[in-house]
Every structure is written in C-alpha cells, then in structure tokens.
CSV table of C-alpha atoms in Angstrom, one decimal:
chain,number,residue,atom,x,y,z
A,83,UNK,CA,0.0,0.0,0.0
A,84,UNK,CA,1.8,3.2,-1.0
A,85,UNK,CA,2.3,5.9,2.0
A,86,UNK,CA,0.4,8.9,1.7
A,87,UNK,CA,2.6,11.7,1.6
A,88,UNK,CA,2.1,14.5,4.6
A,89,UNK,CA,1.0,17.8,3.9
A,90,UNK,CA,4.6,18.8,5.1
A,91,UNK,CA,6.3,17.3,2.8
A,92,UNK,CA,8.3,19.4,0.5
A,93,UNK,CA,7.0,17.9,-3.1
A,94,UNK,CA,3.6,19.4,-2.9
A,95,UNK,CA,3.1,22.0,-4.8
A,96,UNK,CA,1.1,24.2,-2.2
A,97,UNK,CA,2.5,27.3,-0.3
A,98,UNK,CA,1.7,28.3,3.2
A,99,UNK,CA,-1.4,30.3,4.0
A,100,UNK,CA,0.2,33.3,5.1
A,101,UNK,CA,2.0,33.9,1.8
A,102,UNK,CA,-1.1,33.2,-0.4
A,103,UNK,CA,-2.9,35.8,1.7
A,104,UNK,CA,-0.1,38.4,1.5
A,105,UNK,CA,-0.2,38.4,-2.1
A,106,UNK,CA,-3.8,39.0,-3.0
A,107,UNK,CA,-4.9,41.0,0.4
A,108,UNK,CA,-3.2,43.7,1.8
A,109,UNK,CA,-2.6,44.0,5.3
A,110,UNK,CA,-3.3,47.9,6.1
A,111,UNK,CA,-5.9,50.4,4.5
A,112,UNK,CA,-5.3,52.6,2.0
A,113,UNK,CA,-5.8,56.0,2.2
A,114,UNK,CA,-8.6,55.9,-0.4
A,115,UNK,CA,-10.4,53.4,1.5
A,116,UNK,CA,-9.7,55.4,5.0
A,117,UNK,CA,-11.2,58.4,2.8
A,118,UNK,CA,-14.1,56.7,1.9
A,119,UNK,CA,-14.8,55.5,5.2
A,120,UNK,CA,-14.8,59.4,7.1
A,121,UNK,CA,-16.6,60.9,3.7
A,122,UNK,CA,-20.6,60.5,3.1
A,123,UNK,CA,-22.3,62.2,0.7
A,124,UNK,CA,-21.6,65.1,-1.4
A,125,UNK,CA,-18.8,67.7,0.5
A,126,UNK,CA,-17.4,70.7,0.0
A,127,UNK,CA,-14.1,70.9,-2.5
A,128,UNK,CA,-11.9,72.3,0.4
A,129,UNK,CA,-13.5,69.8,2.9
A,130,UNK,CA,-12.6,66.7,0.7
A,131,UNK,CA,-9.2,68.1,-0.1
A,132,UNK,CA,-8.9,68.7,3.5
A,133,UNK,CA,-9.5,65.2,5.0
A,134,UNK,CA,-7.6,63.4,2.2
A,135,UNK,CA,-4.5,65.6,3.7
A,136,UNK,CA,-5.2,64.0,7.1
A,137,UNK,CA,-5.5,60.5,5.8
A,138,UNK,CA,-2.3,60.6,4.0
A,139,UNK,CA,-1.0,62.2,7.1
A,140,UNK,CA,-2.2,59.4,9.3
A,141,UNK,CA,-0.8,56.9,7.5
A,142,UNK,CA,2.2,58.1,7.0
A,143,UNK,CA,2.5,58.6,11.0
A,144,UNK,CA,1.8,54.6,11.1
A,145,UNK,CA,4.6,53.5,8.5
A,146,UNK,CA,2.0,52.3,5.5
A,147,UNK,CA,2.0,54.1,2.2
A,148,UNK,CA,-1.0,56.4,1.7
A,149,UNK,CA,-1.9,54.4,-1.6
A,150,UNK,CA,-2.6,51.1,-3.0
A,151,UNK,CA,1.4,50.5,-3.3
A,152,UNK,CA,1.4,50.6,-6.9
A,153,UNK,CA,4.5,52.0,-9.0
A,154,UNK,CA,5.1,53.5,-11.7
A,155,UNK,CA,7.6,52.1,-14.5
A,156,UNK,CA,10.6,54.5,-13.3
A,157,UNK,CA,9.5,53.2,-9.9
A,158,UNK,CA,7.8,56.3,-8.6
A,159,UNK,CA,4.5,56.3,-6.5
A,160,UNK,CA,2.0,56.9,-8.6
A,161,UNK,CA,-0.3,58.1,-5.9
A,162,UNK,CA,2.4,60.7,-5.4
A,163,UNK,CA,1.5,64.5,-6.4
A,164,UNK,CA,2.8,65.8,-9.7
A,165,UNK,CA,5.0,69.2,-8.5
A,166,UNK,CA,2.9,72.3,-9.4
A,167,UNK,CA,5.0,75.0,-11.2
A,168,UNK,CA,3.2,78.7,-9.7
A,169,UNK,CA,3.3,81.1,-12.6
A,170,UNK,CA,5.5,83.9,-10.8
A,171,UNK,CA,3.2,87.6,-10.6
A,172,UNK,CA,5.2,90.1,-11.9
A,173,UNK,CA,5.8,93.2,-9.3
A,174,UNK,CA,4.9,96.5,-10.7
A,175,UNK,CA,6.8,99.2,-8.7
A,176,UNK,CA,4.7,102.1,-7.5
A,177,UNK,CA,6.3,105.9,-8.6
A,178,UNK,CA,8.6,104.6,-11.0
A,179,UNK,CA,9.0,104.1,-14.3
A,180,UNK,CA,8.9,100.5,-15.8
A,181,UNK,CA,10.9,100.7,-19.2
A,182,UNK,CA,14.0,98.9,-17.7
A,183,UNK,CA,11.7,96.0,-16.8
A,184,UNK,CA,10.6,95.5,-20.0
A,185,UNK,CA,13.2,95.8,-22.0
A,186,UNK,CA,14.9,93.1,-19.6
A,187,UNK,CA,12.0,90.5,-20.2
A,188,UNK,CA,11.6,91.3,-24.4
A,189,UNK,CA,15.4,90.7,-24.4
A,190,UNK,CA,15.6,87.0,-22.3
A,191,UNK,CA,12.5,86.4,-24.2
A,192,UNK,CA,14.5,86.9,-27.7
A,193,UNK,CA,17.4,84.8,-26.1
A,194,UNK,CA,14.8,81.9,-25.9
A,195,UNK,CA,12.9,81.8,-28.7
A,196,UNK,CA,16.7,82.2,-30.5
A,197,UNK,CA,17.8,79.1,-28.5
A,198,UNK,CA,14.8,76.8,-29.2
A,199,UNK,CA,14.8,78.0,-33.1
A,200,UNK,CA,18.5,77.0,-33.5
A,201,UNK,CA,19.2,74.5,-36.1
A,202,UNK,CA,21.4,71.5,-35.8
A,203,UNK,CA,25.4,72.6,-36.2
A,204,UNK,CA,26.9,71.4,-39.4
A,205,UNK,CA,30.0,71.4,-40.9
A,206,UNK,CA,29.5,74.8,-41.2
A,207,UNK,CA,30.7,75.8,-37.5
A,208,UNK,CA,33.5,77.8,-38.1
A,209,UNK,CA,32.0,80.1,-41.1
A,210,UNK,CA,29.3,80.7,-38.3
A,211,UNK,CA,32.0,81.7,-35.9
A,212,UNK,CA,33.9,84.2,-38.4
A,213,UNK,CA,30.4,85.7,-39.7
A,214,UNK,CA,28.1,85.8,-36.1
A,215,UNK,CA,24.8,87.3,-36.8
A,216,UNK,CA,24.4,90.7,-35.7
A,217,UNK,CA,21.5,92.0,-33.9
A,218,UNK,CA,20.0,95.4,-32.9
A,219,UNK,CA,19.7,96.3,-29.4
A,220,UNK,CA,17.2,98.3,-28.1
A,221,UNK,CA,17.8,101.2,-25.8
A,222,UNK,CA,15.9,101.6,-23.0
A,223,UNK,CA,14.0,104.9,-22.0
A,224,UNK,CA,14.7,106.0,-18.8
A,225,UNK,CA,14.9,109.6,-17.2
A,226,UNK,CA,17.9,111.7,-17.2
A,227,UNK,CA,17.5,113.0,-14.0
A,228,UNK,CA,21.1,114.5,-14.5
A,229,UNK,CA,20.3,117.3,-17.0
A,230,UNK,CA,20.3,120.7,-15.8
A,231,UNK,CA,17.1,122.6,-15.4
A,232,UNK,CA,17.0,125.9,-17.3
A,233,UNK,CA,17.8,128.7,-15.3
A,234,UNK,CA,14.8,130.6,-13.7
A,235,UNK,CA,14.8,134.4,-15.0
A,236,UNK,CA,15.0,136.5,-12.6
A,237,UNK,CA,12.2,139.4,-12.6
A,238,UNK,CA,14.3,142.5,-11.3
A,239,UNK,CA,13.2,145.7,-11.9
A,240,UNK,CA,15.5,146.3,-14.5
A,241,UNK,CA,14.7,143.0,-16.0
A,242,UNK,CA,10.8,144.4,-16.3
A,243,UNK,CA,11.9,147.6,-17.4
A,244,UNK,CA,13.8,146.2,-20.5
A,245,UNK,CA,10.9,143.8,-21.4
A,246,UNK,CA,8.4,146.8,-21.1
A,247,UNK,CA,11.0,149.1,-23.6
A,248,UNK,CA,10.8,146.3,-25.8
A,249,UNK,CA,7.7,146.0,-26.0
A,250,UNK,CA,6.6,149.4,-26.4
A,251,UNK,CA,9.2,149.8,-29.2
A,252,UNK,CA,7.9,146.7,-31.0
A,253,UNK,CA,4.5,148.1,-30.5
A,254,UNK,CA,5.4,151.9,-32.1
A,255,UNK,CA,6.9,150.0,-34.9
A,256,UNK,CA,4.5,148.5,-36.0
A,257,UNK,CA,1.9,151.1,-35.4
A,258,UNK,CA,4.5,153.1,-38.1
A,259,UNK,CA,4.3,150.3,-39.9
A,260,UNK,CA,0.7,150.8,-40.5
A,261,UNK,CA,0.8,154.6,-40.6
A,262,UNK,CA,2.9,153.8,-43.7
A,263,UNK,CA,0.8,151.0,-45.2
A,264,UNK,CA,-2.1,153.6,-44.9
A,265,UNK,CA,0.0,156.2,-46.8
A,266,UNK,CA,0.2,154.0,-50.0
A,267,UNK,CA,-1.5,154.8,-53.3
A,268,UNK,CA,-3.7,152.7,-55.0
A,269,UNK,CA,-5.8,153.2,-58.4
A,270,UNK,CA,-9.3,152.3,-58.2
A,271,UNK,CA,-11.2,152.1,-61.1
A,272,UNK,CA,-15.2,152.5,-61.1
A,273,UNK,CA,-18.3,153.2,-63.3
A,274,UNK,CA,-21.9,154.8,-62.5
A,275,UNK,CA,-24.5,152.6,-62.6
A,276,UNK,CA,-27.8,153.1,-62.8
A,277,UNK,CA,-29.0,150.0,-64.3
A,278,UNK,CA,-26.2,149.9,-67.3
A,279,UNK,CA,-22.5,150.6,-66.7
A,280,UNK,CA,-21.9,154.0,-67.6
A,281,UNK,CA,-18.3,155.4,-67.7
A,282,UNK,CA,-16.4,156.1,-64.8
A,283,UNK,CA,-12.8,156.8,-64.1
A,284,UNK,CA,-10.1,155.9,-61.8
A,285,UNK,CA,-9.8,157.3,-58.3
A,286,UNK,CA,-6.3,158.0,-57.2
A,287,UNK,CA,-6.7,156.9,-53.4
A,288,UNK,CA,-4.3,155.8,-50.5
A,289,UNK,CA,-5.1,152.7,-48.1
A,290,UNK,CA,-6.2,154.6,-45.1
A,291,UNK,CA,-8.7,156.9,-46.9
A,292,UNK,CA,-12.5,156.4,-46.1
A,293,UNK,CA,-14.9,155.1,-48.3
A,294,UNK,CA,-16.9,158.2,-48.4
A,295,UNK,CA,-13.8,160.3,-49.3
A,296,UNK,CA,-13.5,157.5,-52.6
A,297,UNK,CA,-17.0,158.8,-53.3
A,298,UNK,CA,-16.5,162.8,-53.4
A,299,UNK,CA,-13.5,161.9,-55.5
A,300,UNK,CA,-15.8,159.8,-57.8
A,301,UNK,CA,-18.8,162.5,-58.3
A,302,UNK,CA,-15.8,165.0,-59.2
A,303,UNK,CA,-14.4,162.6,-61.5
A,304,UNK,CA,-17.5,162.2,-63.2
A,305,UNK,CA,-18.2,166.4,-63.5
A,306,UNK,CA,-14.2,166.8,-64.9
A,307,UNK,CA,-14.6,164.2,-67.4
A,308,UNK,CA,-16.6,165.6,-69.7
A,309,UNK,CA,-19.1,162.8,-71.5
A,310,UNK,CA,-22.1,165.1,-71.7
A,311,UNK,CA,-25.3,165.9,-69.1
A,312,UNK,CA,-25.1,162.1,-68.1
A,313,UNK,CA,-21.6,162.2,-66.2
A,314,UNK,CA,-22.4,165.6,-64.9
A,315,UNK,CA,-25.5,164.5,-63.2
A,316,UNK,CA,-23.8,162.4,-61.2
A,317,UNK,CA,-21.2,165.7,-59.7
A,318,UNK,CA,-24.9,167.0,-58.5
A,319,UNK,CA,-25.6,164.1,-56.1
A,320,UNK,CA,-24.5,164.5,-52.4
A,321,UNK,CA,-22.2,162.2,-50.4
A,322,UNK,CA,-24.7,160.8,-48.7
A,323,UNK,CA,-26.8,159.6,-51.4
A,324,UNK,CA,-24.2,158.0,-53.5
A,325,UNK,CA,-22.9,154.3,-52.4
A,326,UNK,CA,-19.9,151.6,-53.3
A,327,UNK,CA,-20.9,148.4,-54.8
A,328,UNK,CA,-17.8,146.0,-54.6
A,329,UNK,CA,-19.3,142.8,-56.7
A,330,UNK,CA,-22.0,142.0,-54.8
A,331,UNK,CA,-21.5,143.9,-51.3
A,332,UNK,CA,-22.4,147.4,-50.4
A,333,UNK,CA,-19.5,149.0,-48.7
A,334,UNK,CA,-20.6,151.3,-46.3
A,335,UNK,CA,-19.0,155.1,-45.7
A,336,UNK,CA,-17.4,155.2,-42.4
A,337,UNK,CA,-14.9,152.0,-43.1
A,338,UNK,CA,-11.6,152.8,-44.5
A,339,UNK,CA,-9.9,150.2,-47.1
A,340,UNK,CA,-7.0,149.6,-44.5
A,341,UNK,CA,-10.1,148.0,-42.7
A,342,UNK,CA,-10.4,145.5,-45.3
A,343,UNK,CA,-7.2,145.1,-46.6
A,344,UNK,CA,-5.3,144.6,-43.4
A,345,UNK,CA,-8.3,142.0,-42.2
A,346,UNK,CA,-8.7,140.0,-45.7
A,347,UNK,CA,-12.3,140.4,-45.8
A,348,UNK,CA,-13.4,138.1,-48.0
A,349,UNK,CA,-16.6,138.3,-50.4
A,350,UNK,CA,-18.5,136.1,-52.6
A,351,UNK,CA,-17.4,133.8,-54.1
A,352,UNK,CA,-14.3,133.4,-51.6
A,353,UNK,CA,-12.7,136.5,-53.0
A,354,UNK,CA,-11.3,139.3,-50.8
A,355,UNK,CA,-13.0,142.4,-50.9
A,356,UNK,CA,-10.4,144.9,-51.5
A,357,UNK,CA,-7.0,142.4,-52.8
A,358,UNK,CA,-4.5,144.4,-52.2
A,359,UNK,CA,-1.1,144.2,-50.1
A,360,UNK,CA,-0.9,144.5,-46.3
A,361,UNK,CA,2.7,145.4,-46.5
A,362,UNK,CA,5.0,148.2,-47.8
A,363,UNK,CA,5.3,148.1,-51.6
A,364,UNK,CA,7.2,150.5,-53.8
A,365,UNK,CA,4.6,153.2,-53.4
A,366,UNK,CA,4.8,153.6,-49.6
A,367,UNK,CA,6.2,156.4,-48.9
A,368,UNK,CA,9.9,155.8,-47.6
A,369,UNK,CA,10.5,158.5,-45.0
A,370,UNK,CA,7.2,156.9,-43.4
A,371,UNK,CA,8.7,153.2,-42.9
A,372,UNK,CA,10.9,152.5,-39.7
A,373,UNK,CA,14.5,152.3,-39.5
A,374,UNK,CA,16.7,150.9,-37.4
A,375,UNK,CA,19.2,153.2,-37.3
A,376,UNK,CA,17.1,155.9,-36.1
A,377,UNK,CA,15.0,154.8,-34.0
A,378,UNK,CA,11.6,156.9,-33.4
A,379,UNK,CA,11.5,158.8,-29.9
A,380,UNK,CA,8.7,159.8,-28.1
A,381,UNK,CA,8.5,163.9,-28.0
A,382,UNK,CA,8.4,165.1,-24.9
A,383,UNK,CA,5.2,165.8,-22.9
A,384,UNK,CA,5.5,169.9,-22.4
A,385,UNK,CA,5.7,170.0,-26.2
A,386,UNK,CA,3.4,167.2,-27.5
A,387,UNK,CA,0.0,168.9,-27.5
A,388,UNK,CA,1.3,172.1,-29.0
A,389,UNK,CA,4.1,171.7,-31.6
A,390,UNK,CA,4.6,168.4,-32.1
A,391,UNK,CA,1.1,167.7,-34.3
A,392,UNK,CA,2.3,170.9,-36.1
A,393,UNK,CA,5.7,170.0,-36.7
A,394,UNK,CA,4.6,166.1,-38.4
A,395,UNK,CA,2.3,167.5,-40.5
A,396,UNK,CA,4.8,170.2,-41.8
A,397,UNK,CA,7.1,167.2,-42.3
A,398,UNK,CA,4.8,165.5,-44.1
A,399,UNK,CA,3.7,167.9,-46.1
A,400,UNK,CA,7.2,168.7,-47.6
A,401,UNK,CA,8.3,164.9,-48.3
A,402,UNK,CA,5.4,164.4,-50.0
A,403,UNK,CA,6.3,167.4,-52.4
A,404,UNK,CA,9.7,166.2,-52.6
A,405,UNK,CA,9.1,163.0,-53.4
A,406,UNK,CA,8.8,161.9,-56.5
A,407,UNK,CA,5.0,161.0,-57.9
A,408,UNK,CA,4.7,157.0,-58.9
A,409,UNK,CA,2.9,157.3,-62.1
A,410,UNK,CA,-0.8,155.4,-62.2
A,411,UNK,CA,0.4,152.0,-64.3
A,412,UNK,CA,3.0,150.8,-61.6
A,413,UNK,CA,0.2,151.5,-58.5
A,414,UNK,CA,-2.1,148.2,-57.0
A,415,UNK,CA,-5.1,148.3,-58.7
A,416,UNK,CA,-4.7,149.8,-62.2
A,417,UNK,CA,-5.5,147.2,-64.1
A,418,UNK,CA,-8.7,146.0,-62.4
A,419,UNK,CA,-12.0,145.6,-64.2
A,420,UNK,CA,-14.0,149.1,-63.7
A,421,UNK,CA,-17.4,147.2,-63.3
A,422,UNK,CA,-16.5,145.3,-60.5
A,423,UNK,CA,-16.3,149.0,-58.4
A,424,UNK,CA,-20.0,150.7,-58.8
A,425,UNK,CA,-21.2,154.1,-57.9
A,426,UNK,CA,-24.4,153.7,-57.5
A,427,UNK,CA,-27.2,156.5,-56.5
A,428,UNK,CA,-28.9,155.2,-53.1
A,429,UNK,CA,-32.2,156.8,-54.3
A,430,UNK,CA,-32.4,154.7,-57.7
A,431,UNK,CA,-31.3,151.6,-55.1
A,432,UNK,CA,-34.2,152.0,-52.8
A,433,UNK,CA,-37.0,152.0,-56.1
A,434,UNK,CA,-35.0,149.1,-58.0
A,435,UNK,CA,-33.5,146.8,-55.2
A,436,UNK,CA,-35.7,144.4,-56.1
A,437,UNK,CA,-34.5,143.7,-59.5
A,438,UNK,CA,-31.9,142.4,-60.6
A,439,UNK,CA,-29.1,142.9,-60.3
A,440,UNK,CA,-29.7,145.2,-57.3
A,441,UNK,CA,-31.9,142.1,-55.4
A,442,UNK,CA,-28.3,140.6,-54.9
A,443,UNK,CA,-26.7,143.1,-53.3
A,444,UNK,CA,-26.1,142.9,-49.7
A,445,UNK,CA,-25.3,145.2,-46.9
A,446,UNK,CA,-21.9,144.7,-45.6
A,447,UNK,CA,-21.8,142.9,-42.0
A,448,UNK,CA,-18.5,142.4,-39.7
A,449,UNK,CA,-19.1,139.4,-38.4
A,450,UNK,CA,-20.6,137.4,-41.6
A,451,UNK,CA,-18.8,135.2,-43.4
A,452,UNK,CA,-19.7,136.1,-47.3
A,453,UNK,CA,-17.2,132.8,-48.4
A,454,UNK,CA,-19.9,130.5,-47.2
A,455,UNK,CA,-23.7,129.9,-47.3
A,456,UNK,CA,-26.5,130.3,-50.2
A,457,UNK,CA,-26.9,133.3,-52.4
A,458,UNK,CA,-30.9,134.8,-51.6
A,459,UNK,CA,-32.2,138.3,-52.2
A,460,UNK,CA,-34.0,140.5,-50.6
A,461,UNK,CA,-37.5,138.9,-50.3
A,462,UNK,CA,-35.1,135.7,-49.4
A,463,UNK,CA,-35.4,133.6,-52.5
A,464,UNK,CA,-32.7,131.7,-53.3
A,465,UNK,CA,-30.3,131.3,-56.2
A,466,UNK,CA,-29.6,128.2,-57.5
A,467,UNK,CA,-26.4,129.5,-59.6
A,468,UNK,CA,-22.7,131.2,-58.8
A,469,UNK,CA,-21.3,134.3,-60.5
C-alpha cells in the first residue's frame, strides 16, 4: 500500500497560507479606503481636499504608504503629487517708471525663442563663428534725472523795465508800420451805374482813406470828365446819397480800405473784398517806414500837444512834395475791371433793389462770413447759380 505523503512534505506544490494571503490581500488600508470611510455624501471641494490631507497624514504617522502600493515604471508612487509650477506675478513698482523692466524680459525672451529655433550645427561651425549674426539692441528709456534745469529768469526791476522798452518799441513800430501802409496809393477804377454801366474813371486813393472820401473823389471825376449831361448828373448828387458796390456787397461810408485790406475780408465767391497788399510796396512812402538806425522817440510831454502835431504835419507835407509821384500804371489796382467798383445812386437803389441785379446786393456785416452759405435776395429767395 503506497504511504500517503504529509502535507509537510516538500513535493507538494502548495504554499503556506500566510504567503497566499499576502499576495492577493493587503494588510493595512489605504488612504482611499480610509477616505471613503470618514466621507458620506456630497462635500465641499476644500472639505474633501482637507480630510484626504489627514488620511495621508495618518498613514504616513503609522509606517503604511498612503496608496494602493502601486508603481510606476521609473518606480515612482503613482499616488504621489505631480510638482505644481506657480506662474510667478510680476511686481509692478509704485512711482517709477517700468521701461527697464521690460526691455529686460523682451530681451531674455528673444534669447529663448533664438535658442529653441537654432538649427542643428553642421560642418558649417567655423563660417558661423567668423560671420556671427548681428543684432539690434534696443535702448531703453529711462529719465535723465542728470540734465540741468533751465535757469529761472529773474524778474528784477531792470529785468521788467527792459521787457516793457521792448515791447513798447515793437508796439510803435509796428503802429508806423501801419501809418505807412495807410499812406500808399492805389488806383481804383469805377463806373456809375444806374441799371447799365456808364463810364467812370479811376480814383487815385491811399489805403487809409475812407470810403466816403472815394465817393466825393468819384462825383468830381465824373463832372471833370466831360461825357455830356449824363456824367455831370452824377457831380450834382451828395455824399450821402451816393454808395460803393464791390461785386455784390455794399461797402458802407465810415470804413476805410486799411479795414479790409489789413483783415482780408473776403466776399463772394471766396474773394477778398479789396486784394490788395498789407505790406509796404514801392509806393509807400519811404520817410514813413521804420528804421533801425534811427529809432523813433517819443516827443516830450511839455511840447506834445502844442508843436509836435504841427511839426509832423509840416514834415509830411514837404516829403510828400519832394518825393517823386509814382505814375498810375505801376500802382495796386490799375489794371482792375471798372465794373466790378459801382457808384451807384442810393435813391435809384431804394426803387430798384428788387430787380436784378440790385436784389443781390447785400449790406456789408462784420461778423458774416460772405465765403460761405447760399446766395438769396431781398425777399429771401434763393439762387440756384454762382457768379
């Protein structure tokens, strides 16, 4: 009969108990199963994050891993936490100016995206070396807190007594520069009109002569000139009743042409009034225009009211005799169209103004700007057409 062999006998193939049941069971919790265990139901984020902190802890404290026990292929836990890289806050510094900073992160920037975009070394290496690329660097802005301030100018009373010298002679200058502006001829050539063009003449006249002055000129013209009855009429009508027609504005008597000249009034059709130079030409006369050299000073105040006024217009009297007379084709003017400038009788106005051409004309106003807006006439209809 054949001997039936022990269980302790070392040809069976069986193991002992306590190594089969350390292989499929493990001996301690893990901390998912200890987490389970203290959590029921739904929790807060924080709360769950919390307690699976004070599992791990705890098992740590006893000497058991806080997971399963599983590894990873390079042998690290893979219940362990992957590191977390915190994206660093860049510090803005109060009161000061950042340019530095920037710059600084643009250029490290540039390093690295140089560095990751390199391509493979060749054979090439020591061309590269003799020929190394060359870049631009940028210069950063930052405050020269090193360059001197300008000087403060010091207000002494000397200091305000020159500036208020030069001023006042800058301010007589040019007030003789206008003096002598108004003392230059012009020609200006008109006609009559009393619904046709009738012959005229041309008015000698200087800048700074009023418009009502033009017209006494005008009716005299018109009486000298010969023509018949028609012209002669026209010598019989006052001041007063006579008025200016420039194109399409009526110029009114107490303005001076300085007035327009000096301002650029413009007209219709974007035109100036009166186009004619602002500045000295070669008709002012020259004994009126500033100088340098002899500065103008002021007379004195115990003879200013009595001789002085006496004395310049003496003065002025005898340069303009000695100075030679400009002859009418080299004046501003001359060679203007004589319809443009009408004399026009005021009375004939008031009875036809409502015909044309006298419905376009317009009283002269300051403050209106003539280069802009519709064309209407006087019972406000408008034109639909440009002259």
């Amino acid at each position: 009969m054949a001997e039936t062999p022990s269980s302790n006998s070392p040809s069976r193939s069986s193991t002992p108990a306590n190594n089969n049941s350390s292989r499929f069971t493990s001996q301690n919790q893990t901390a998912e199963e200890l987490l389970k265990e203290q959590t029921v139901g739904l929790v807060h984020l924080s709360d769950f994050r919390k307690r699976r902190a004070e599992a791990i802890e705890q098992l740590s404290r006893d000497g058991t891993p806080g997971t399963s026990g599983a590894t990873t292929p390079d042998g690290r836990d893979a219940a362990s936490k992957p590191a977390v890289f915190k994206k660093r806050k860049k510090v803005v510094k109060k009161g000061g100016l950042s340019f530095g900073e920037d710059d600084e992160e643009e250029k490290g920037q540039a390093a690295q995206n140089s560095e990751n975009n390199k391509p493979a070394s060749t054979g090439n290496d020591d061309t590269e070396a003799d020929n190394p690329p060359t870049t631009l660097k940028k210069r950063s802005l930052k405050p020269n807190t090193a360059a001197p301030l300008p000087a403060p100018k010091i207000l002494t009373k000397s200091a305000l007594a020159r500036d208020a010298q030069l001023k006042d002679s800058l301010r007589r200058e040019f007030a003789q520069m206008q003096e002598a502006v108004k003392a230059t001829e012009f020609c200006l050539p008109f006609v009559f009109f009393d619904g046709k063009d009738a012959a005229g003449g041309v008015c000698r006249m200087k800048k700074g002569d009023f418009v009502w002055l033009f017209l006494d000129r005008a009716r005299k013209v018109g009486a000298a000139g010969g023509g018949g009855g028609a012209r002669k009429d026209w010598a019989r009508i006052g001041v007063d009743d006579l008025m200016v027609v420039r194109g399409d504005v009526v110029v009114p008597h107490h303005y001076d042409f300085h007035h327009f000249i000096q301002n650029r009034t413009l007209g219709y059709n974007n035109t100036p009034i009166f186009p004619y130079s602002a500045e000295p030409t070669s008709a002012t006369p020259k004994h009126l225009l500033p100088t340098a050299s002899q500065p103008s000073q002021p007379t004195p105040p115990s003879t200013y009211l009595t001789t002085a006024p006496q004395r310049k217009a003496a003065a002025t009297i005898a340069a303009e005799n000695a100075a030679p007379k400009i002859p009418d084709s080299e004046l501003e003017g001359y060679g203007d169209e004589p319809s443009l400038t009408k004399v026009v009788d005021r009375r004939w106005y008031e009875r036809n103004k409502h015909i044309y051409p006298a419905s376009m004309w317009e009283e002269f106003e300051p403050g209106k700007d003539y280069s802009k807006g519709g064309r209407k006439d006087g019972m406000g209809n408008a034109f639909f057409f440009g002259r």
